[in-house]
Coordinates of C-alpha atoms in Angstrom, one line a residue:
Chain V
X1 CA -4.4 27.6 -35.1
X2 CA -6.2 28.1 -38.6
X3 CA -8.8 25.0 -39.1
X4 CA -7.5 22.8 -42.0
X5 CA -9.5 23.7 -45.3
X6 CA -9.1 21.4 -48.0
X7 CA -8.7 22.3 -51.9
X8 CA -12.1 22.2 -52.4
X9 CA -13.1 24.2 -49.4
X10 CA -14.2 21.1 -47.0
X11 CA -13.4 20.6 -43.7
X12 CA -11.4 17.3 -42.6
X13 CA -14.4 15.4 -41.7
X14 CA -16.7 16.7 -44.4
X15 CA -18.4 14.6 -47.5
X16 CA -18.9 16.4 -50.4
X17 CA -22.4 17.3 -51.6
X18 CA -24.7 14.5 -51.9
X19 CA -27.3 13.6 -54.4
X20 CA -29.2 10.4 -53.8
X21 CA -32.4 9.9 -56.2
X22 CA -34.3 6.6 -56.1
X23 CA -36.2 5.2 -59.3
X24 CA -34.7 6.4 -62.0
X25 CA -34.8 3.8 -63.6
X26 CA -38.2 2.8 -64.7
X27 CA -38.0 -1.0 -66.5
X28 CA -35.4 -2.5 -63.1
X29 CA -37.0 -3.2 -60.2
X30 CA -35.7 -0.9 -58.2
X31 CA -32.8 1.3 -59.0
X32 CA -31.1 4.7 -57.3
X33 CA -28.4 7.5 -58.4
X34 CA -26.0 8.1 -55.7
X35 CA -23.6 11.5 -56.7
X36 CA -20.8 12.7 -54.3
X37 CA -19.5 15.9 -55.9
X38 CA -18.2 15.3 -59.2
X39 CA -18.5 11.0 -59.1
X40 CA -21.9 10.0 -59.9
X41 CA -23.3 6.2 -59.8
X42 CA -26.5 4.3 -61.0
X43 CA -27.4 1.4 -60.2
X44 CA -30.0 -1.2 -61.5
X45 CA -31.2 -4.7 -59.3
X46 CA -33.2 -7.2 -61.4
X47 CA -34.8 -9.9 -59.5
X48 CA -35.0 -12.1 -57.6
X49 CA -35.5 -13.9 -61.2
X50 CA -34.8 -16.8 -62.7
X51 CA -31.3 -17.6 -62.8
X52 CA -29.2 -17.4 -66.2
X53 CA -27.2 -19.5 -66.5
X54 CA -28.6 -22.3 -65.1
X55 CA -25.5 -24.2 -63.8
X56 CA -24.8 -20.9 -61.6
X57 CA -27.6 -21.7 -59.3
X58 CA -28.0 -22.3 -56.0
X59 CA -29.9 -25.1 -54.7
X60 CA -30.7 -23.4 -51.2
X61 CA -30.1 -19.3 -51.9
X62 CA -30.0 -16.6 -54.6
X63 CA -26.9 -15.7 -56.3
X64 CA -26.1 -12.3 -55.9
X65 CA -24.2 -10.7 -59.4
X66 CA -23.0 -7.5 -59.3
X67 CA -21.6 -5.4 -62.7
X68 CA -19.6 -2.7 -62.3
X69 CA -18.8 -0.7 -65.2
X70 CA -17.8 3.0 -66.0
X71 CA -19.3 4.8 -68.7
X72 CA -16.2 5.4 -71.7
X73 CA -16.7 9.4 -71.0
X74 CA -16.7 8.9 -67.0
X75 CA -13.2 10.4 -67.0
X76 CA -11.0 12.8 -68.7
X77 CA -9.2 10.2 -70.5
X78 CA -11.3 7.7 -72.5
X79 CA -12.3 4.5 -70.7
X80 CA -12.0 1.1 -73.0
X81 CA -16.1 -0.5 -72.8
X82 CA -16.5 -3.4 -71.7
X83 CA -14.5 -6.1 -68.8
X84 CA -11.8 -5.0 -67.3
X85 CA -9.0 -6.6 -64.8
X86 CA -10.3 -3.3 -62.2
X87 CA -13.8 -3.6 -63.1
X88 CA -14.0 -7.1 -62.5
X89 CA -12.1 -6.3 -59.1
X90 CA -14.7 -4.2 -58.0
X91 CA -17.8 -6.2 -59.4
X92 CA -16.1 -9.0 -56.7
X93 CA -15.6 -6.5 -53.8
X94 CA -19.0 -4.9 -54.3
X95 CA -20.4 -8.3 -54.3
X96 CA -19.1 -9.1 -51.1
X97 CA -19.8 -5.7 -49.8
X98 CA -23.4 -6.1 -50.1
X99 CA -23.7 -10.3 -49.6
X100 CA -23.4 -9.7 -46.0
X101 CA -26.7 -7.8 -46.0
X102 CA -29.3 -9.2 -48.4
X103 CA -31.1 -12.4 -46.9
X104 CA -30.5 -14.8 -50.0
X105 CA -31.4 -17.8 -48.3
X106 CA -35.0 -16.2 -48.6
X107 CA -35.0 -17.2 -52.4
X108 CA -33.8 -20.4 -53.1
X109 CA -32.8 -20.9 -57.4
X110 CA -33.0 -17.4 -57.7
X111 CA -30.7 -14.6 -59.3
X112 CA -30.3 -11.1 -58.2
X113 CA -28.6 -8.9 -60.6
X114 CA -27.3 -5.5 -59.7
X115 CA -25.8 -3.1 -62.6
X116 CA -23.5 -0.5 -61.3
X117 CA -22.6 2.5 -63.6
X118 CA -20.5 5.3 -63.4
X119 CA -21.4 8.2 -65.6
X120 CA -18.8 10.6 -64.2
X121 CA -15.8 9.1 -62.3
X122 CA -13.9 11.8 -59.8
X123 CA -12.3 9.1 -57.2
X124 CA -14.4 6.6 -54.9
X125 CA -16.6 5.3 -57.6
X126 CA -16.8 2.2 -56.0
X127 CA -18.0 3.6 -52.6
X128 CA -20.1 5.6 -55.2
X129 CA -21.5 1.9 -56.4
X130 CA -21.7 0.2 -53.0
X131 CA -24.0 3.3 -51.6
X132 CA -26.0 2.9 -54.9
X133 CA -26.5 -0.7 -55.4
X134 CA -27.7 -1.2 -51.4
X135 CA -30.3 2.0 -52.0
X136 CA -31.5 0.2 -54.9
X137 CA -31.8 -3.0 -53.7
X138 CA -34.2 -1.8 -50.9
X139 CA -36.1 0.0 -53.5
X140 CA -36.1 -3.1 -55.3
X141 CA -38.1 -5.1 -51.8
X142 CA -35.8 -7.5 -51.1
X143 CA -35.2 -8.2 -47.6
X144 CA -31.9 -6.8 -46.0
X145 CA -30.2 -6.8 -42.2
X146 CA -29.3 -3.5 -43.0
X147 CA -28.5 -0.8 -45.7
X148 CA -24.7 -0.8 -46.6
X149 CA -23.3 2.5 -46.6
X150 CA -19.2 2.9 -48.0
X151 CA -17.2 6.1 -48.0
X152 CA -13.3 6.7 -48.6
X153 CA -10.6 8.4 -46.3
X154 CA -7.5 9.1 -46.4
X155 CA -4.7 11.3 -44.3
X156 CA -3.3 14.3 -46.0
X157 CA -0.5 15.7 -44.3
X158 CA -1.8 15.2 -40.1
X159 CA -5.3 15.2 -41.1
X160 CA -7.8 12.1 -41.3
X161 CA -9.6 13.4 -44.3
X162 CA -13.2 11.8 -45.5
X163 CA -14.4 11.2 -48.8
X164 CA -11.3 11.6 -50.9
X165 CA -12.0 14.0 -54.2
X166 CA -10.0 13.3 -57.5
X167 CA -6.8 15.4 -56.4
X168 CA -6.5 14.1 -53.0
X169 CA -6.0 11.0 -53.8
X170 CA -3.3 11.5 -55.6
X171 CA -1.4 13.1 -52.3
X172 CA -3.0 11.2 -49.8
X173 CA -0.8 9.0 -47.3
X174 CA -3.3 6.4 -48.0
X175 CA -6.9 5.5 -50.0
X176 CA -8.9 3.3 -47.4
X177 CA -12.1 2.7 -49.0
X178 CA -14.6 1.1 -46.1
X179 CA -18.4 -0.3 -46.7
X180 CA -19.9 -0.3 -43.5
X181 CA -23.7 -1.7 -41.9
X182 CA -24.2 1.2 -39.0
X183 CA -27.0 -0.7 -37.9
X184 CA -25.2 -4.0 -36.9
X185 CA -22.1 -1.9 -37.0
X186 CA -19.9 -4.5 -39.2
X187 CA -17.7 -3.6 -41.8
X188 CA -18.3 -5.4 -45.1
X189 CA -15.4 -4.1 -46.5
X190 CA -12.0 -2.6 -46.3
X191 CA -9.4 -1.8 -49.2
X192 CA -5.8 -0.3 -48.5
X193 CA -3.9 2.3 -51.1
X194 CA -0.4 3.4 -49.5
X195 CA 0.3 2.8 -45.7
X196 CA 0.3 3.9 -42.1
X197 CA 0.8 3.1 -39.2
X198 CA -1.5 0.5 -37.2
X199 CA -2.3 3.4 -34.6
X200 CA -3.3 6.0 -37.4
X201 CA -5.4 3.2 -39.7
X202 CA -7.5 2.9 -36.9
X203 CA -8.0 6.1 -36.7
X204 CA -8.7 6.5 -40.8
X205 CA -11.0 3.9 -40.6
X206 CA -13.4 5.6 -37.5
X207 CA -13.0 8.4 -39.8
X208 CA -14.7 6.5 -42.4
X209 CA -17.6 5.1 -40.1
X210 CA -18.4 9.2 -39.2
X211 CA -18.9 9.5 -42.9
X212 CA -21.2 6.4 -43.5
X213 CA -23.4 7.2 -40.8
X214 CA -24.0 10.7 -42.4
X215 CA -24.6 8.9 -46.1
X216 CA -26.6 6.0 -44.0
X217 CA -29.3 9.3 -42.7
X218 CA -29.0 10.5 -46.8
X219 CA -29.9 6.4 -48.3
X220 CA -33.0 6.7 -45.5
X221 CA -34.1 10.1 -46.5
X222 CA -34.1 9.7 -50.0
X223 CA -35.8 6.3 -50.0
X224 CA -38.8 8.1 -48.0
X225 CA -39.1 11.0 -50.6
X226 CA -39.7 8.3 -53.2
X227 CA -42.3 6.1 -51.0
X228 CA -43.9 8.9 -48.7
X229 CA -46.3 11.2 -50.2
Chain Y
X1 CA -44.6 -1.3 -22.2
X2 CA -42.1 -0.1 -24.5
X3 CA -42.4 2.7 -26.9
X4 CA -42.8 2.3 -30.8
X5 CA -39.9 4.0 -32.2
X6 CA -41.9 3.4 -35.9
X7 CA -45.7 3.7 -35.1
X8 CA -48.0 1.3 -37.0
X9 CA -48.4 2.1 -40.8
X10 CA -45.5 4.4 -40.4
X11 CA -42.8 4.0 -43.4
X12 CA -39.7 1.8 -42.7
X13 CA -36.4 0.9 -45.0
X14 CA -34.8 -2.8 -44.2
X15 CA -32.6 -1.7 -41.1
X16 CA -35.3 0.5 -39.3
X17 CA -35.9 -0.4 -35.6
X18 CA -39.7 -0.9 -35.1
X19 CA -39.6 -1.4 -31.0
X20 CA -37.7 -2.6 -28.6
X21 CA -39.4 -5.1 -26.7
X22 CA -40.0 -8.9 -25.8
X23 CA -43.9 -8.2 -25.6
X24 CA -44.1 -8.3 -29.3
X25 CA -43.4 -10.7 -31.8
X26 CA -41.6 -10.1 -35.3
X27 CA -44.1 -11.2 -38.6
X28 CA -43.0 -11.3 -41.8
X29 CA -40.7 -9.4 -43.3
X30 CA -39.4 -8.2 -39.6
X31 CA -36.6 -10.0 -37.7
X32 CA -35.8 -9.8 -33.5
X33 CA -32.2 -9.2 -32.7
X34 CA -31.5 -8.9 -29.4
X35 CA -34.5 -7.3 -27.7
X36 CA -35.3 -5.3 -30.9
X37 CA -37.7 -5.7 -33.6
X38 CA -36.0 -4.7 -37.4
X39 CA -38.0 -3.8 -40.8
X40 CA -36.2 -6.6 -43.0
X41 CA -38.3 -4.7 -46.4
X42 CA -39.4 -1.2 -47.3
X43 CA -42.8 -0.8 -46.7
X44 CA -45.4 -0.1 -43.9
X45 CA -45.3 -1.5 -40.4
X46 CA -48.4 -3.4 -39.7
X47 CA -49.5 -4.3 -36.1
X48 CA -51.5 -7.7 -35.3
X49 CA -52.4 -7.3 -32.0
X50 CA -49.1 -8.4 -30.6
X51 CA -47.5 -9.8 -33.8
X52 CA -45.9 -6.9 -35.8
X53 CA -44.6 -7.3 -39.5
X54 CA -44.5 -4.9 -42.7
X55 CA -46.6 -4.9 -45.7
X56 CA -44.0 -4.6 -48.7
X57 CA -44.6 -1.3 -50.9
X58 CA -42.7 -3.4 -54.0
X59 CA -41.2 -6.2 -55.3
X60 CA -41.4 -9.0 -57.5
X61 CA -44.0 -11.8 -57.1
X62 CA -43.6 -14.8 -55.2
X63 CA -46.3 -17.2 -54.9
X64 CA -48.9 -17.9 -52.2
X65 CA -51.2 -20.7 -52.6
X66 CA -55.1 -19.7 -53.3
X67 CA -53.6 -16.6 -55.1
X68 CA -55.3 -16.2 -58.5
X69 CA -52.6 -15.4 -61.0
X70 CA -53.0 -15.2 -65.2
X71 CA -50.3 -16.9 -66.5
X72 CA -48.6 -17.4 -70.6
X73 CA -48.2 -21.0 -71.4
X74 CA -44.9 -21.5 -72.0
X75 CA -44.1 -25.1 -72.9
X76 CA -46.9 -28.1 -73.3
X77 CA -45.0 -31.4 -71.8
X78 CA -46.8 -35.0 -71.8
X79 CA -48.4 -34.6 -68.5
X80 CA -48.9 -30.7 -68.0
X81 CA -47.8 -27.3 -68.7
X82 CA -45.4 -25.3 -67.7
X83 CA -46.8 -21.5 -66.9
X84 CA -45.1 -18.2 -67.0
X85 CA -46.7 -16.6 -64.1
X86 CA -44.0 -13.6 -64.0
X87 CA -42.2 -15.0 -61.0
X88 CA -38.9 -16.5 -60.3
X89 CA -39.8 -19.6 -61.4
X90 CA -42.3 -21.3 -63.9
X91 CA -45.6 -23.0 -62.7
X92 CA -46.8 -26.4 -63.6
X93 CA -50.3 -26.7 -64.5
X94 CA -50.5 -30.9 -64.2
X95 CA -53.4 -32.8 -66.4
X96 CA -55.2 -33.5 -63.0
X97 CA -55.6 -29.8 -62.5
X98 CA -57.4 -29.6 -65.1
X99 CA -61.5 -29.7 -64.7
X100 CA -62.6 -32.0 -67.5
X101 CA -60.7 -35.5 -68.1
X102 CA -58.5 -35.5 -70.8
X103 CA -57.0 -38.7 -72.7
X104 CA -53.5 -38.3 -73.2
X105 CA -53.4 -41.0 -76.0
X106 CA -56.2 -39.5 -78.0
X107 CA -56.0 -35.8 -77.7
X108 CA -52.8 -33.6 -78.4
X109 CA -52.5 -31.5 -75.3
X110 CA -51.3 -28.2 -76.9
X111 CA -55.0 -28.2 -78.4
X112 CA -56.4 -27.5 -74.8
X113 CA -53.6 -25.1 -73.5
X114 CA -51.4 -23.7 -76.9
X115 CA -47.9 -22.1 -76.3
X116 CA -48.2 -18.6 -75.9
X117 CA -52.0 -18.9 -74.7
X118 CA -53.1 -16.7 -71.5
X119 CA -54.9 -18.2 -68.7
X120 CA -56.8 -17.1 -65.6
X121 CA -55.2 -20.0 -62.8
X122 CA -55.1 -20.8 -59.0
X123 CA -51.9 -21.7 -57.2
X124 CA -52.5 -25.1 -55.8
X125 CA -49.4 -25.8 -53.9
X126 CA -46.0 -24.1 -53.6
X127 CA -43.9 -27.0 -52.9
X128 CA -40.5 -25.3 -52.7
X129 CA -39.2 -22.3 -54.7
X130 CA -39.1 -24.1 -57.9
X131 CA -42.3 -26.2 -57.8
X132 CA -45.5 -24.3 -57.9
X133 CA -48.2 -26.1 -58.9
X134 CA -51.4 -24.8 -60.7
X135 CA -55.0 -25.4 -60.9
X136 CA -58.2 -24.9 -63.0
X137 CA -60.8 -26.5 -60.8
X138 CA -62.0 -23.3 -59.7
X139 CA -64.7 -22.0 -61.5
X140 CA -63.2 -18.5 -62.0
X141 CA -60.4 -20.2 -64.1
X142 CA -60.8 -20.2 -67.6
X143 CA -58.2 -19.2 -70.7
X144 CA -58.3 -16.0 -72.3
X145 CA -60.0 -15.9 -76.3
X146 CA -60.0 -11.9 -76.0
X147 CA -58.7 -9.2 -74.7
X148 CA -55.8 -6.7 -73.6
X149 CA -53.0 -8.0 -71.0
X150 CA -51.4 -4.9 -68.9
X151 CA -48.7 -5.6 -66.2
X152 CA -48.5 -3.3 -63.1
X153 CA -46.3 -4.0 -59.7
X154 CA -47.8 -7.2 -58.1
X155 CA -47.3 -5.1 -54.5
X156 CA -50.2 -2.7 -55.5
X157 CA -52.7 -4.3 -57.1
X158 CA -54.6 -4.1 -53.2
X159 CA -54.6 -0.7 -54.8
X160 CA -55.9 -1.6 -57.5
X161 CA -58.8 -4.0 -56.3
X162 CA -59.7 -1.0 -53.1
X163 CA -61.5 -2.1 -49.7
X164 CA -63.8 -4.6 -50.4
X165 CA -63.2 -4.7 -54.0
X166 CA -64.3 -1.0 -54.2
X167 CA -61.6 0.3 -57.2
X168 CA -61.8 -2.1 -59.5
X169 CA -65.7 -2.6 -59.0
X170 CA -66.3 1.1 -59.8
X171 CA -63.7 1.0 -62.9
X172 CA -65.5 -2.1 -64.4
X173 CA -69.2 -0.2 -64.0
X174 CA -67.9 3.1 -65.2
X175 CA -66.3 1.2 -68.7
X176 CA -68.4 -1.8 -68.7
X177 CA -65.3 -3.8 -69.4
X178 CA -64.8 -7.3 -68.1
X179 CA -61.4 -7.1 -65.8
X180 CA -60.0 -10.4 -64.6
X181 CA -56.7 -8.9 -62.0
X182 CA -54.0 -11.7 -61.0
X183 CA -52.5 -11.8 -57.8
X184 CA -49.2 -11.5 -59.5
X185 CA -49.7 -8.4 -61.3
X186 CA -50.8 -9.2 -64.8
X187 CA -54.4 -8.0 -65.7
X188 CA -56.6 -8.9 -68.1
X189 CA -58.9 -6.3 -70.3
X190 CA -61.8 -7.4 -72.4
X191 CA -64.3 -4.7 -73.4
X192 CA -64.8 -1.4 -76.1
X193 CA -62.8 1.0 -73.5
X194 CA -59.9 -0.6 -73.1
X195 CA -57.8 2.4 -73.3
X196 CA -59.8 4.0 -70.8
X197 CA -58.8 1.1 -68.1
X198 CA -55.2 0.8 -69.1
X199 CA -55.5 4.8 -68.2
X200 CA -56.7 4.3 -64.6
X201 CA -54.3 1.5 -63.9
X202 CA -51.3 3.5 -65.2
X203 CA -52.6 6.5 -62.5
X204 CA -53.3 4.0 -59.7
X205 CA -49.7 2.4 -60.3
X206 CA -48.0 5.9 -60.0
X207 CA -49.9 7.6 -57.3
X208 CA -50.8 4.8 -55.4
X209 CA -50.1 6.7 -52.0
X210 CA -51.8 9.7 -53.0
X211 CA -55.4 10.8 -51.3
X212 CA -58.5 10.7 -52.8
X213 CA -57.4 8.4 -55.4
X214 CA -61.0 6.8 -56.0
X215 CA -62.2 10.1 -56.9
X216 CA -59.2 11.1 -59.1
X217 CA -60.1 7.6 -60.9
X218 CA -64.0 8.2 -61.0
X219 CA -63.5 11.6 -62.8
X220 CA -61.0 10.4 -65.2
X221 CA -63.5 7.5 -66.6
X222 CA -66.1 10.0 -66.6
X223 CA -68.1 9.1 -63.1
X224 CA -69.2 11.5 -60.7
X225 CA -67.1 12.2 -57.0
X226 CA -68.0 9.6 -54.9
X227 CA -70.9 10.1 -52.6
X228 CA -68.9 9.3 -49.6
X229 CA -65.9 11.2 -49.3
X230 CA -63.9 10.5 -46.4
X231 CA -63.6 13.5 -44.1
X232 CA -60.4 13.2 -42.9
X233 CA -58.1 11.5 -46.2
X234 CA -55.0 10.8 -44.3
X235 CA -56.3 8.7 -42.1
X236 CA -58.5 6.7 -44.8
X237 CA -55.9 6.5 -47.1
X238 CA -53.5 4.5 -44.0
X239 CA -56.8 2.7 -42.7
X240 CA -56.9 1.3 -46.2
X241 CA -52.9 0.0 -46.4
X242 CA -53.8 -1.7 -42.7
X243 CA -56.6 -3.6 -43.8
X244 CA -55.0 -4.7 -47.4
X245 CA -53.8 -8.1 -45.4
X246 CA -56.7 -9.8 -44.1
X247 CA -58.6 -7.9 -46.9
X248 CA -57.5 -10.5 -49.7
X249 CA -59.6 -13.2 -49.7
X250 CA -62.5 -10.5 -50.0
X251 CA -61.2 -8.9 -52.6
X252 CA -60.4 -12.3 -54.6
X253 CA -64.5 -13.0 -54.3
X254 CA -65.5 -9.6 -55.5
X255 CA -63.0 -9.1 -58.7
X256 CA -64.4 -11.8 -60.5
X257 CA -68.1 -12.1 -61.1

């Protein structure tokens, strides 16, 4: 049999290119660019600071925030600035994606704020954001259990397919989008497009960990070419 | 004994297994899990004889108490001030931490300490997060009438300062400016080559890992190499991060003369 090839030329299991830079932002305390294939992310952490506004703090942790917004020329079609209904979705499932992770309790009345932005927008921008934000918050030197890793798949005709591109998702079977802590091996989060059977969603979802654990080696390496000279 | 899977002063990311062992115990910024010892920051793993933690390459300032921090007054209240010490949280410099005795009734206490004035303060006591408590009683402390005020990341100004006070000793003869460095990485300028200083602490900020860093500094403020340079830079350059710890109080005595 002929080995499944994909439109783009990748196998099943395969993620596309990566592209993680750290510090590119120079006034946030710690930021990092995350790009798989044509989707790219930035994101920004501020803090642990002061927290504004007040009645949001915590007497005995830090409040994480998260902001997720795509840039208006992210996509082909022009993307209305500002709050929206998805973007406030994601803001909350980002924010519990990386809660799990970040020791709060260390910094009692504090705030940590983390600005996600996509610049170019070609499906799994909120993996894109997840991978991101947790590379930036270790840059950033707060304490964490673990980095957070997240990466899409999907099943396109009999094949578990990783890291979904813009077209695939529009014939995939299903979009299961999973954030995942290889370390501790815990999933910190797990969204369902479509359906499938219980059998097979198991299987999408190990396909998913297989991708995490490739972009978790990627967050490490990068962070290092930053710190290690 | 078990094997170091991250060897001392070898680079770790929160998540990175250091050993796995119960004949070691996790410092700061490490946590145990099982039988494991984890990196909970970034930064470089640090071995105390049996106590192993990680010495934070960045991150915001929290307060320690003896730290020497410079600090913008942000608010004069009845009893105190309240300092911007580029933390979290505010400190509160109270009227008793203040050297001379002051009479509330008679004098207006924004004459002593204005809004918006720059002082050179100890941390007395961290109480929790939100109450940190200042000082003056040391004679270091005094409020700046002069100068320039630079900020650099409060996780490398051991960088800045060098073993035993080396760095910033050497930049202060080579300008002949008066330096006064807080702990929480605001620094204080007074003298004709300003521009000079501000210079070396922009280099030392952005290649603080590199080797041969004093030298680099010494030729761009117009010294000469330094006599002894080390033979094998590597190995100086990590020596140096090791020794940044219990180096502190040093380094707090030299910096201010």
């Amino acid at each position: 049999m002929k080995e499944f090839k994909r439109d783009d030329g990748r196998k099943a299991d395969e993620l596309r290119p990566i592209v993680i830079k750290v510090g590119v932002i120079e006034q946030a305390d710690g930021s990092a660019l995350v790009s798989l294939g044509k989707t790219t992310a930035i994101a920004a952490v501020y803090g642990p600071r002061s927290m504004h506004p007040k009645h949001k703090q915590v007497s005995d942790r830090a409040v994480l925030q998260t902001f997720y917004s795509m840039a208006p020329f992210s996509t082909s079609e022009r993307v209305r600035p500002g709050p929206s209904r998805r973007s406030q979705e994601i803001s909350k499932v980002t924010r519990e994606a990386l809660e799990p992770a970040v020791f709060l309790e260390e910094f009692p009345k504090t705030g940590i704020d983390v600005f996600i932005d996509i610049i170019q927008a070609d499906a799994g921008t909120r993996t894109a954001g997840i991978n991101a934000a947790s590379v930036a918050l270790a840059d950033a030197g707060i304490p964490m259990r673990d980095l957070v890793t997240a990466v899409a798949a999907g099943k396109i005709d009999e094949h578990f397919v990783l890291d979904l591109g813009g077209k695939e998702e529009e014939v995939t079977k299903c979009d299961v989008p999973v954030a995942y802590m290889p370390r501790k091996k815990q999933i910190t989060l797990l969204q369902m497009d479509g359906d499938l059977p219980p059998e097979e969603t198991k299987e999408v979802i190990k396909t998913a960990i297989k991708g995490c654990e490739i972009l978790y080696e990627k967050q490490k390496q990068a962070l290092r070419e930053k710190w290690v000279r | 004994m078990a094997e170091f899977i991250k060897k001392e002063r070898d680079f770790v990311v929160p998540g990175d297994e250091i050993i796995n062992s119960m004949d070691y115990l996790p410092g700061r910024n490490c946590l145990r899990e099982g039988n494991s010892i984890y990196a909970k920051r970034l930064g470089i793993v640090n071995l105390d004889g049996r106590v192993i933690s990680v010495i934070p390459l960045t991150g915001v300032y929290f307060p320690r108490v003896g730290d020497m921090v410079i600090g913008e007054v942000e608010d004069v209240q009845s009893n105190g001030w309240v300092v911007n010490i580029n933390s979290a949280h505010s400190a509160y410099l109270p009227l008793s931490g203040v050297r001379e005795f002051i009479d509330t009734s008679k004098t207006d206490l924004s004459r002593v300490y204005g809004v918006g004035e720059v002082i050179y303060a100890n941390i007395n006591s961290v109480v929790s997060a939100n109450s940190i408590h200042l000082s003056m009683q040391d004679p270091r402390c005094r409020k700046f009438r002069s100068g320039r005020i630079v900020r650099m990341n409060p996780s490398k100004i051991p960088r800045l300062i060098g073993r035993q006070g080396s760095m910033i000793m050497m930049i202060k003869d080579l300008t002949g400016c008066r330096i006064n460095v807080g702990q929480n990485g605001v620094i204080c300028i007074e003298g004709e080559k300003e521009d000079l200083v501000i210079k070396a602490i922009e280099v030392i900020e952005h290649e603080s890992q590199s080797e041969g860093l004093t030298d680099k500094i010494s030729l761009l403020l117009g010294g000469n190499k330094m006599p002894k340079a080390p033979e094998t830079p590597h190995r100086e350059e990590n020596h140096q991060e090791f020794q940044m710890e219990e180096q502190e109080q040093e380094q707090e005595e030299m910096l201010n003369e």
